[in-house]
Coordinates of C-alpha atoms in Angstrom, one line a residue:
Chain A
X26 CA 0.0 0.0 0.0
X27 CA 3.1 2.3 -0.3
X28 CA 2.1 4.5 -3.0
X29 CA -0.1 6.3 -0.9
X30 CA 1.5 7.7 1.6
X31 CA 1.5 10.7 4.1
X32 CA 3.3 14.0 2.7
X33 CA 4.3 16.9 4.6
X34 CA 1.4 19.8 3.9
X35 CA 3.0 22.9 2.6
X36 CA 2.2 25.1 5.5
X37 CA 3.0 28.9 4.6
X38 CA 3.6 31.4 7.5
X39 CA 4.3 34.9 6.4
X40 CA 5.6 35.6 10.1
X41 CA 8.6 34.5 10.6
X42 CA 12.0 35.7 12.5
X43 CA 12.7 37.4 9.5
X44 CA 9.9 38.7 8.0
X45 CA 8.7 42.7 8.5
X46 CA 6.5 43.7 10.8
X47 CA 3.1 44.6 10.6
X48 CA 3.7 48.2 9.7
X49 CA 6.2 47.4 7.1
X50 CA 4.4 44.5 5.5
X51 CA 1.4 47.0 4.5
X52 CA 2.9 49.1 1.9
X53 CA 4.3 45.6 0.5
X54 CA 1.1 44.0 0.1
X55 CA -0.4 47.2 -1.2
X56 CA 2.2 46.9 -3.9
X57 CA 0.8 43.3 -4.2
X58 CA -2.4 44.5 -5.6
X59 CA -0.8 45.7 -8.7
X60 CA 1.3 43.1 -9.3
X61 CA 1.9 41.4 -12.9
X62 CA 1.0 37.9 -11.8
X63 CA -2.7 37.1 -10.9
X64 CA -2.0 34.9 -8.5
X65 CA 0.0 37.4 -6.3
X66 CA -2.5 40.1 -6.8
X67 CA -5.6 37.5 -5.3
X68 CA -2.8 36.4 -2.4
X69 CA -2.4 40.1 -1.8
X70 CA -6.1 40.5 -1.7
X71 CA -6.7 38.2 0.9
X72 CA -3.7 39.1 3.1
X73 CA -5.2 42.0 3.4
X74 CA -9.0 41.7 4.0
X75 CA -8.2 41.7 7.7
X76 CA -6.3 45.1 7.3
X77 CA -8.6 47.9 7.6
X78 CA -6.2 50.6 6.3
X79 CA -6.6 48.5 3.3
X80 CA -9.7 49.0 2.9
X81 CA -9.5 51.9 0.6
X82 CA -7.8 50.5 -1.9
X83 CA -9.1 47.0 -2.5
X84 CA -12.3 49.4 -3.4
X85 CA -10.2 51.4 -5.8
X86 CA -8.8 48.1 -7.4
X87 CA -12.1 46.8 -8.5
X88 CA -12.5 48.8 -11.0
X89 CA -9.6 48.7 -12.3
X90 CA -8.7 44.5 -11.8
X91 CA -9.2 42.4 -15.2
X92 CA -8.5 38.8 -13.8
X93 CA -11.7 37.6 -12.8
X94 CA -10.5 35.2 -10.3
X95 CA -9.1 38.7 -8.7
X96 CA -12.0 40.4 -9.1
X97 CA -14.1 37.7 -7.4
X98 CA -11.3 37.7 -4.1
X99 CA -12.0 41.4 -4.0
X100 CA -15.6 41.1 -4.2
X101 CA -16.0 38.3 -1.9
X102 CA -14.6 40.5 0.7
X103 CA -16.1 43.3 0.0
X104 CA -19.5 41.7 0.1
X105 CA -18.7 40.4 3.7
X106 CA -18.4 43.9 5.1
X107 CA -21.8 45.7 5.2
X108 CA -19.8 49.2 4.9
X109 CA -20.9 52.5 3.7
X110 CA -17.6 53.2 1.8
X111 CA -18.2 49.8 0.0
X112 CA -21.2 51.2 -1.3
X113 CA -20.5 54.8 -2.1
X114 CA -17.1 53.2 -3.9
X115 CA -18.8 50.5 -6.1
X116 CA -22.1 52.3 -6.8
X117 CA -20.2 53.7 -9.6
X118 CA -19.2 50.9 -11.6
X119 CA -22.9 49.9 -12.0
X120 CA -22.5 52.2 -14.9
X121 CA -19.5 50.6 -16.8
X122 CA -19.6 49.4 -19.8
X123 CA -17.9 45.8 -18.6
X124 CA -21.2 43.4 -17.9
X125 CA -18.7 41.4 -15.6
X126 CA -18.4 44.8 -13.7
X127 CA -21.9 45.6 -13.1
X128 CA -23.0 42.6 -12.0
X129 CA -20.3 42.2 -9.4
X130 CA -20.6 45.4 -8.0
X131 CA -24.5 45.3 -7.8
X132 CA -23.5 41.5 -5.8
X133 CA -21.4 43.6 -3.2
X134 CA -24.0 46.2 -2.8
X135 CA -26.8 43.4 -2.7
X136 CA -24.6 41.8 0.3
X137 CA -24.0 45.0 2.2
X138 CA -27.3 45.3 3.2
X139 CA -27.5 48.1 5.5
X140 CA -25.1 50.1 4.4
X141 CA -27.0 49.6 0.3
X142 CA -30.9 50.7 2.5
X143 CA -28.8 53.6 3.7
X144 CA -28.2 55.1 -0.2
X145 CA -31.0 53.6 -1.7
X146 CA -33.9 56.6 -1.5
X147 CA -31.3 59.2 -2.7
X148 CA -30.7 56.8 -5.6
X149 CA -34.3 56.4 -6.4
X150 CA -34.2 60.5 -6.2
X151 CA -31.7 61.0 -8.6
X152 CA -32.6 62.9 -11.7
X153 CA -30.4 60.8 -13.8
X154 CA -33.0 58.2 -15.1
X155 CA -30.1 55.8 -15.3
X156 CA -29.1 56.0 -12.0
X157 CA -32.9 55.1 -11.3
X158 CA -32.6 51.9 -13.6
X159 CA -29.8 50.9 -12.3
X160 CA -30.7 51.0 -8.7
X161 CA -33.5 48.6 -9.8
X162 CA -30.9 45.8 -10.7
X163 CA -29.6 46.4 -7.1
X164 CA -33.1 46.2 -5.5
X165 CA -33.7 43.1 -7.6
X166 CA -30.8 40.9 -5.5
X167 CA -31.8 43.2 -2.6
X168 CA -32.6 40.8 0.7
X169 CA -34.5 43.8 2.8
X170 CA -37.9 44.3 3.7
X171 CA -38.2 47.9 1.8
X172 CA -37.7 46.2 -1.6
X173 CA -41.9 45.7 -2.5
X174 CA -42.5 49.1 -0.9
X175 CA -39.7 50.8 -3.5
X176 CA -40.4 48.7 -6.0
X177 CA -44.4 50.1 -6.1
X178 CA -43.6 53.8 -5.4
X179 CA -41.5 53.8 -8.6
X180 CA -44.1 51.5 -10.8
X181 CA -47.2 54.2 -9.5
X182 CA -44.6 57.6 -9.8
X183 CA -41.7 57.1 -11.4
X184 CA -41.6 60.0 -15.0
X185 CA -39.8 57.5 -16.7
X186 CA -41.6 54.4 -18.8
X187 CA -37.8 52.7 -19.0
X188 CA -37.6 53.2 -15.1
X189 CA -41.1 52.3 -14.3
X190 CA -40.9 49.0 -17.0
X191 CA -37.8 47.5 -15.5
X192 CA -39.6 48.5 -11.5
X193 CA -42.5 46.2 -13.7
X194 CA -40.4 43.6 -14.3
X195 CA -38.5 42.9 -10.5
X196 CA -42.0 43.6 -8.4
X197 CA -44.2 40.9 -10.4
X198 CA -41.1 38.5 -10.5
X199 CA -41.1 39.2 -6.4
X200 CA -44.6 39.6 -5.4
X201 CA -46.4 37.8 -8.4
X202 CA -50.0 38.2 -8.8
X203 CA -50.2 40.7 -5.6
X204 CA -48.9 43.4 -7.9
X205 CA -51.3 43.6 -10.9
X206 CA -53.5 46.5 -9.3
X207 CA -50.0 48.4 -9.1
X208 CA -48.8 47.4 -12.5
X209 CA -52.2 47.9 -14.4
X210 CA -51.6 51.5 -13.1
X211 CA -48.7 52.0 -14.6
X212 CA -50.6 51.2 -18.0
X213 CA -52.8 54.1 -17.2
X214 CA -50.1 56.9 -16.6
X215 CA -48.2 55.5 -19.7
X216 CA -51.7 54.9 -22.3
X217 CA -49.6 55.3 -25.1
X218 CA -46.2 53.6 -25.0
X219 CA -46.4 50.2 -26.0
X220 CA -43.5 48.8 -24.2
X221 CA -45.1 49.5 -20.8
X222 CA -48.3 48.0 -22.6
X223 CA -45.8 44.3 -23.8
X224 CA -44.6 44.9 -20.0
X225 CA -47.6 45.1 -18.1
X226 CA -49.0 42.4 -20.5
X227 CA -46.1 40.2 -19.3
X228 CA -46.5 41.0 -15.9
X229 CA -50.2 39.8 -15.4
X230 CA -50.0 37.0 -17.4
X231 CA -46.9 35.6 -15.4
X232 CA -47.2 32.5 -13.3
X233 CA -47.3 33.0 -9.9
X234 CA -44.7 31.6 -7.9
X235 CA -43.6 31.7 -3.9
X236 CA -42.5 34.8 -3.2
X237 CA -38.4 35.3 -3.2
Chain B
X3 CA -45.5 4.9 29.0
X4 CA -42.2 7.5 28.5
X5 CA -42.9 10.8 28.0
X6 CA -39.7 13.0 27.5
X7 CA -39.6 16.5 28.6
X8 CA -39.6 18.9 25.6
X9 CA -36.5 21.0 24.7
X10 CA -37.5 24.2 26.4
X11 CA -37.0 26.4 23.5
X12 CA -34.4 29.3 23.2
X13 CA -35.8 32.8 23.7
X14 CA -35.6 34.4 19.9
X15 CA -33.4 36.9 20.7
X16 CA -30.5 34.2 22.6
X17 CA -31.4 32.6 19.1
X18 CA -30.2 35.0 17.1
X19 CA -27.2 35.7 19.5
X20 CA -25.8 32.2 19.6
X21 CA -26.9 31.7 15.7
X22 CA -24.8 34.9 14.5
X23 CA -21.8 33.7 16.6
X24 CA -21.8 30.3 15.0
X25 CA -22.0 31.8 11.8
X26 CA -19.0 34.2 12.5
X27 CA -17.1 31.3 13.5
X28 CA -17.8 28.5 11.0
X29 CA -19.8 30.4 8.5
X30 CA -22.5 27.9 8.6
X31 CA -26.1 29.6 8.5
X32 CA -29.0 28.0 10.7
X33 CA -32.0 29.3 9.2
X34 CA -35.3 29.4 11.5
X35 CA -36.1 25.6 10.6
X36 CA -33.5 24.4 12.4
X37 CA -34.2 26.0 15.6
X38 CA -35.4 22.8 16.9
X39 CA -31.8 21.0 16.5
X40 CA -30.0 24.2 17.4
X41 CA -32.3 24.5 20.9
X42 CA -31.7 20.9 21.6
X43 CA -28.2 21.0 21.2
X44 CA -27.5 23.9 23.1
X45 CA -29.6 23.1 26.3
X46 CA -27.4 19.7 26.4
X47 CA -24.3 22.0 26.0
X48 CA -25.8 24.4 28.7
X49 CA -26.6 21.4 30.9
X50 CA -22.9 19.4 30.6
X51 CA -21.4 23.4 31.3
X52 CA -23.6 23.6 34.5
X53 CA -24.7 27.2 33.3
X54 CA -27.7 28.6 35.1
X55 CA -29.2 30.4 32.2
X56 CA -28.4 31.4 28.6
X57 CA -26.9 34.3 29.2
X58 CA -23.7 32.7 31.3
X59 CA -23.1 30.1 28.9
X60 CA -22.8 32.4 25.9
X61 CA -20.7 34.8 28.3
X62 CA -17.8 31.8 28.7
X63 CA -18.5 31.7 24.8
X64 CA -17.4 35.2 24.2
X65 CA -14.5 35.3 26.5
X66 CA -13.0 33.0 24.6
X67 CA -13.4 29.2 26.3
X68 CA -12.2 27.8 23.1
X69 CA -12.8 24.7 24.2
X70 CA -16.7 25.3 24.7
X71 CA -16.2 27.0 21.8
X72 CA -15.2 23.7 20.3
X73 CA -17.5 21.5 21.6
X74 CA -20.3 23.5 20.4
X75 CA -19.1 23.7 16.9
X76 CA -19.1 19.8 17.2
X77 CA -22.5 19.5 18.5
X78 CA -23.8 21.6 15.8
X79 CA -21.8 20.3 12.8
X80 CA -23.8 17.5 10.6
X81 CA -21.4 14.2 10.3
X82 CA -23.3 12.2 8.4
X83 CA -21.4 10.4 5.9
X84 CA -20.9 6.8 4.8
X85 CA -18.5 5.1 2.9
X86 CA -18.6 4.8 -1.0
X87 CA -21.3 7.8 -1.0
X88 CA -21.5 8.9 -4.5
X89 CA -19.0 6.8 -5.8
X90 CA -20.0 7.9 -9.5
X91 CA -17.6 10.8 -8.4
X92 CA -15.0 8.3 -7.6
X93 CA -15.3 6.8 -11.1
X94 CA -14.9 10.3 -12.6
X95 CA -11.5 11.2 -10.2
X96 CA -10.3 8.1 -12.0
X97 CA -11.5 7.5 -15.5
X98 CA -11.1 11.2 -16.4
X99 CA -9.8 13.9 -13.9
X100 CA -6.6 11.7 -13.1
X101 CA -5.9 11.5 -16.9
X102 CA -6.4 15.1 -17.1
X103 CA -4.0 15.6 -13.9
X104 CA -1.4 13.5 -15.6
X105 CA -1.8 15.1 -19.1
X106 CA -1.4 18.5 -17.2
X107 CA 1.6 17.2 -15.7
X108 CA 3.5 15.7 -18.7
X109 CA 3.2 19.2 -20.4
X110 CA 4.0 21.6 -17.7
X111 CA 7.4 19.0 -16.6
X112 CA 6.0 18.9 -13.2
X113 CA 6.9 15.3 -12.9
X114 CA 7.6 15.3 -9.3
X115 CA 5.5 15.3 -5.9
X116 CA 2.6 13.4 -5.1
X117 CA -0.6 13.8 -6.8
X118 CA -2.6 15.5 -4.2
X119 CA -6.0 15.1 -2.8
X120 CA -7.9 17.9 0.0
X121 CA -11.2 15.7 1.1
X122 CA -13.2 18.6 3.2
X123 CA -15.1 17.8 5.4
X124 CA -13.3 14.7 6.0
X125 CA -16.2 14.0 8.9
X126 CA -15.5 10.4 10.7
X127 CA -13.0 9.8 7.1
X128 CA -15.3 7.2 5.1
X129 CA -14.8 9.4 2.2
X130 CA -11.1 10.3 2.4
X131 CA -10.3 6.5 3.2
X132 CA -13.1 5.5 0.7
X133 CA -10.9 7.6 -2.5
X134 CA -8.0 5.7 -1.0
X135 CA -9.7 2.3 -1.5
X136 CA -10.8 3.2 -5.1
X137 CA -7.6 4.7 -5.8
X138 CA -5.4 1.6 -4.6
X139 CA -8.3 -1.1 -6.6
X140 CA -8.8 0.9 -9.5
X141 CA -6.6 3.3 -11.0
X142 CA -3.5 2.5 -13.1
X143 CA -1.1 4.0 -11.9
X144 CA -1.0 3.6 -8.8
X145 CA 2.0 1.5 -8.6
X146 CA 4.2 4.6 -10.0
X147 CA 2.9 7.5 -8.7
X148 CA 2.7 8.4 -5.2
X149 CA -0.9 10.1 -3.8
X150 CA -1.0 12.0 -1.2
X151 CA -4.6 12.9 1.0
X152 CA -5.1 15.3 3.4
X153 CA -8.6 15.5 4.7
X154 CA -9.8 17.9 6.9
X155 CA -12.8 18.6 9.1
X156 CA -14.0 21.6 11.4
X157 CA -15.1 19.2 13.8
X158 CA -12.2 17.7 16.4
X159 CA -14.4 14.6 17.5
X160 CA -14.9 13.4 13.9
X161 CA -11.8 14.2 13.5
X162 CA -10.4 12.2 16.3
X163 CA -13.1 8.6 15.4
X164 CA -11.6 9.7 11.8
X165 CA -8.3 8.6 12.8
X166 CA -9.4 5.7 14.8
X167 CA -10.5 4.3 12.0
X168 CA -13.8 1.9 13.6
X169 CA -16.9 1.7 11.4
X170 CA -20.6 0.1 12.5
X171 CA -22.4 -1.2 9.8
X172 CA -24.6 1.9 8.6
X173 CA -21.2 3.1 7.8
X174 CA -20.1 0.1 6.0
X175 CA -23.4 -0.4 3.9
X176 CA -22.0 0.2 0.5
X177 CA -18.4 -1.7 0.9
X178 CA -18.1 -4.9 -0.8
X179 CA -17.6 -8.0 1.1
X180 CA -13.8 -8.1 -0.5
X181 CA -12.7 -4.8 0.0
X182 CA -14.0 -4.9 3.4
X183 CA -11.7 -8.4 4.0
X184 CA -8.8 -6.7 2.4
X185 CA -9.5 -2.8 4.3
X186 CA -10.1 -3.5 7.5
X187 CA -9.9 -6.0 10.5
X188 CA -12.9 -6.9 12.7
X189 CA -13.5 -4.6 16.0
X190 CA -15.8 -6.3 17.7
X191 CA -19.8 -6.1 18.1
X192 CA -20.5 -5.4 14.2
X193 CA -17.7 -2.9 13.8
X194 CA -14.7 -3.0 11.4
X195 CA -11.3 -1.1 12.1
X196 CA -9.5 0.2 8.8
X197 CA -6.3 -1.3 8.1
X198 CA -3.1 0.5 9.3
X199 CA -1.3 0.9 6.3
X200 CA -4.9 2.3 5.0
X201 CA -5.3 4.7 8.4
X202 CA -1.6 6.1 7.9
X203 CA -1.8 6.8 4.4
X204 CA -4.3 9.5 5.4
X205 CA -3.5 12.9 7.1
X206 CA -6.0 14.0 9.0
X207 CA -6.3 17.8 10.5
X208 CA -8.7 20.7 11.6
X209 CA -9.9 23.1 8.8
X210 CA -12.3 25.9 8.9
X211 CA -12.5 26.1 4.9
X212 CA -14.7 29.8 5.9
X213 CA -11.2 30.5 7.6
X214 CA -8.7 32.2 4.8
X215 CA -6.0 32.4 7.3
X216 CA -6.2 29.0 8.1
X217 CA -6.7 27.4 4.0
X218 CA -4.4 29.5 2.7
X219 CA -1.7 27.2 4.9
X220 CA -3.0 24.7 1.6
X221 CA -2.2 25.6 -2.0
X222 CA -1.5 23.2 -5.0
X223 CA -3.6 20.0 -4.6
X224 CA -5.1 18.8 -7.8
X225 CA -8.1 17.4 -6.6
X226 CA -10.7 18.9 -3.7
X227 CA -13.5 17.4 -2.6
X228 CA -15.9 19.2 -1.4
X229 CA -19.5 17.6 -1.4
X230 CA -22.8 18.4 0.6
X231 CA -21.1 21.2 2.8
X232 CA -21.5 24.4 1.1
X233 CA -25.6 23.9 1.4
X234 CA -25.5 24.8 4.9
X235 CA -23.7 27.8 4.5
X236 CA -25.5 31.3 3.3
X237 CA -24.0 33.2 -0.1
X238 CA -21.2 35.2 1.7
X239 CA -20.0 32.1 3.0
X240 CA -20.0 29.9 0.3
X241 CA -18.3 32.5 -1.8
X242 CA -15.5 33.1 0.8
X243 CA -15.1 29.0 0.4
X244 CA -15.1 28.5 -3.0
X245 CA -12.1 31.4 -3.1
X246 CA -10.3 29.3 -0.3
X247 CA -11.0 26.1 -2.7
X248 CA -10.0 28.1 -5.8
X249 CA -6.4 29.1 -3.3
X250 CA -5.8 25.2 -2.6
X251 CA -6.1 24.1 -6.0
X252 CA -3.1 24.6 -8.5
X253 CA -4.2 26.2 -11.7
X254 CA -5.5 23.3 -13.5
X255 CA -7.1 21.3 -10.4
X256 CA -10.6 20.4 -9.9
X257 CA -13.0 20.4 -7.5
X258 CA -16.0 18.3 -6.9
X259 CA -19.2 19.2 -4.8
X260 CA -21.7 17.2 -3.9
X261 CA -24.9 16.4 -6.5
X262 CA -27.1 19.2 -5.4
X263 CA -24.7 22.5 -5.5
X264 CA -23.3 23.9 -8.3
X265 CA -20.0 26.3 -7.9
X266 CA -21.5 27.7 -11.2
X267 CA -24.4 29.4 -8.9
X268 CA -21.9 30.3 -6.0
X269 CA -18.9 32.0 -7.7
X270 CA -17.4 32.4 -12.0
X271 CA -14.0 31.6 -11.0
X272 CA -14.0 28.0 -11.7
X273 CA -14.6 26.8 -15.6
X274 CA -16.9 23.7 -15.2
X275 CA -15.9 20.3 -16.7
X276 CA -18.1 17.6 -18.6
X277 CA -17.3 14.3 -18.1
X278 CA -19.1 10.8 -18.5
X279 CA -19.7 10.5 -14.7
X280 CA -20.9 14.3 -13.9
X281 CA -18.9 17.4 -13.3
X282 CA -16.3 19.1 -11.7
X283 CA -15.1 22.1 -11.4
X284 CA -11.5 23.2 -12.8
X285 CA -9.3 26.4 -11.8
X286 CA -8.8 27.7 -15.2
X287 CA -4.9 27.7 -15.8
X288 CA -3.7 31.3 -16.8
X289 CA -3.8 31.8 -20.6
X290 CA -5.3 29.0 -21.3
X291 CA -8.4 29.1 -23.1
X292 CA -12.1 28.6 -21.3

């Protein structure tokens, strides 16, 4: 039965005799996050999601990181943190370009709950119809109890047919049937626009399903 | 007649309390329908402690009695396990992710070192010991290159009947009547002790795979299994594991997870892998294509 046998695990401890101290070994792991091998940037990552002084720039580096399994380490721990400079320093990237992007930063804000309620009446106020649509991806992953509430307000007021169809589209797919007095009003403020007419069509004739 | 007394319930909020604690700790999530197991198994905890009311026992939690600390993480863990348990997913570690290792390894010279195995959770070690046996009966090259498991487990007491080796017959249900001659040595009143050689081949240890501290002490394996654990953790927590899986695996390994989760659902780091016997999950190797 010999060849299976019992190897040493390779154990790595980045605190040894010789190694720098805590102080020291900061602006080295910063330097970390921009290095030119992947794997070293994610190891950096990770070394320093229990370094608070960090914290600023593992939010800048999202952005700006093109490896995905990078991008994921940074996200990951970002999502753990509930914090209100995660959110004001992602909320941005929900309008890049890079699908990839947006999705993982609406994950983050999804995950930091709180801190996402906190920001999310101002985004709904935002004259910038976009910023309006966008919050709606967010609220759609959203796990809080203001969700159907924000959801209705911006189906019965919001100006906007593109904002009020995609607020259309997340409140039946979380509510169901519960929602077709809200949505059928949303046919009567828009009368004429036949997207919010395919929408609202879609909506009522959706199966219902258990609530998310 | 017996009647037993009812587990008097936890108030909601000591709940909540102890339920967020275990969850910072091990990053396993009890939802509300588990409140029954979770009540029962803290009242026994309470009880063995000799704590008066909730409140003390989770006070010698907080300042630090890592040892209650422990044993609570034990009672709650589920170590349910036999040996053989989805062996379709042995079939595929042998008749295609071991080719695949190999092929990997011809090309990129790394001719040396053990193939390597992670078996989390390892719980009481019928699967660790059970991709030993299938490795020893079944694949080719066994005789020429040396394999080397580590299985770990968050739970010490699993841990410790791990390396005992002693298995009753619910455990046993699925081993053939050879393999079981040739594996292990009768124990005594329907139990069956793993062979030595078998036993030592295995290394056995504590890992928190929530912990990144702790997996990052375990990089370049080219297999991890991972199966039926990440269903009792929430979405933060299974993402921070499958990033601690993704940081044991050299570029190139695979991972498999048990018939109901899908990494594909949990995090878009891994590129998943068709085979005949189901799928695993592969750490893509830089500049390769996906």
């Amino acid at each position: 039965m010999s060849p299976l046998r019992k190897s040493p695990v390779d154990v790595v401890d980045g605190t040894g005799p010789d190694e720098p101290g805590r102080d020291e070994l900061l602006p080295v792991l910063l330097a970390g996050l921009v290095d030119g091998d992947p794997e070293r940037r994610r190891r950096a990552v990770l070394a320093l999601s229990d370094e608070p002084a960090a914290l600023p720039h593992l939010i800048d580096r999202v952005g700006s990181e093109s490896d995905p399994a990078v991008r994921e380490a940074l996200c990951a721990h970002l999502a753990r943190l509930d914090d209100p400079a995660v959110v004001d320093g992602l909320a941005g990237l929900l309008a890049s370009d890079d699908a990839g992007l947006r999705i993982a930063a609406a994950g983050v804000l999804q995950q930091n709950r709180t801190a996402t309620e906190a920001r999310v009446p101002g985004w709904l106020a935002d004259a910038d119809r976009d910023v309006r649509i966008l919050t709606v991806m967010v609220l759609a992953g959203l796990r809080s109890p203001h969700v159907e509430r924000w959801l209705t307000d911006l189906v019965e007021h919001d100006p906007d047919p593109n904002v009020t169809a995609s607020a259309i589209d997340e409140l039946a797919a979380l509510v169901g049937s519960s929602c077709h007095a809200v949505v059928l009003s949303a046919r009567a403020r828009f009368p004429d626009d036949p997207f919010i007419d395919f929408v609202v069509t879609r909506a009522m004739a959706a199966p219902d399903r258990e609530p998310r | 007649m017996t009647v037993r007394a009812a587990t008097p319930a936890l108030r909601d909020a000591d709940f909540v309390l102890l339920r967020d604690y275990v969850y910072r700790r091990t990053g396993i999530m009890f939802t509300d329908n588990k409140r029954y197991f979770v009540d029962k198994r803290v009242h026994a905890m309470m009880a063995a402690f000799g704590a008066a009311d909730f409140a003390s026992y989770f006070s010698a939690l907080r300042l630090g009695d890592e040892s209650l600390v422990q044993q609570l993480v034990n009672e709650l863990t589920v170590n349910e396990t036999y040996f053989l348990r989805e062996d379709y997913q042995f079939d595929g570690l042998i008749r295609s992710v071991l080719p695949r290792v190999m092929a990997d390894r011809a090309v990129t010279g790394r001719t040396e070192g053990p193939v390597r195995i992670l078996s989390l959770p390892s719980s009481t070690g019928e699967e660790p010991y059970s991709i030993a046996i299938r490795l020893l009966e079944e694949w080719p090259l066994i005789d020429r290159v040396d394999v080397s498991i580590v299985a770990g487990d968050i739970d010490t007491r699993v841990l410790a009947a791990a390396m005992a080796g002693v298995y009753g017959a619910r455990s046993l249900q699925r081993m053939p009547q050879a393999l079981l001659r040739r594996y292990f040595e009768p124990a005594g009143h329907d139990s069956y002790r793993i062979v030595d050689d078998l036993r030592d081949a295995v290394d056995f240890r504590k890992i928190n795979i929530c912990d990144i501290a702790n997996m990052q002490a375990y990089r370049e394996f080219d297999v991890v299994f991972c199966r039926n654990l990440l269903i009792y953790f929430d979405e933060v927590s299974c993402r921070t594991a499958a990033e601690n899986i993704f940081g044991a695996l050299r570029p190139g390994g695979f991972v498999f997870l048990g018939h109901s989760e899908s990494m594909s659902r949990i995090s878009p780091i891994f590129t998943p892998q068709r085979f005949p016997e189901g799928i695993a999950y592969q750490r893509p190797i830089p500049g390769a294509r996906r």
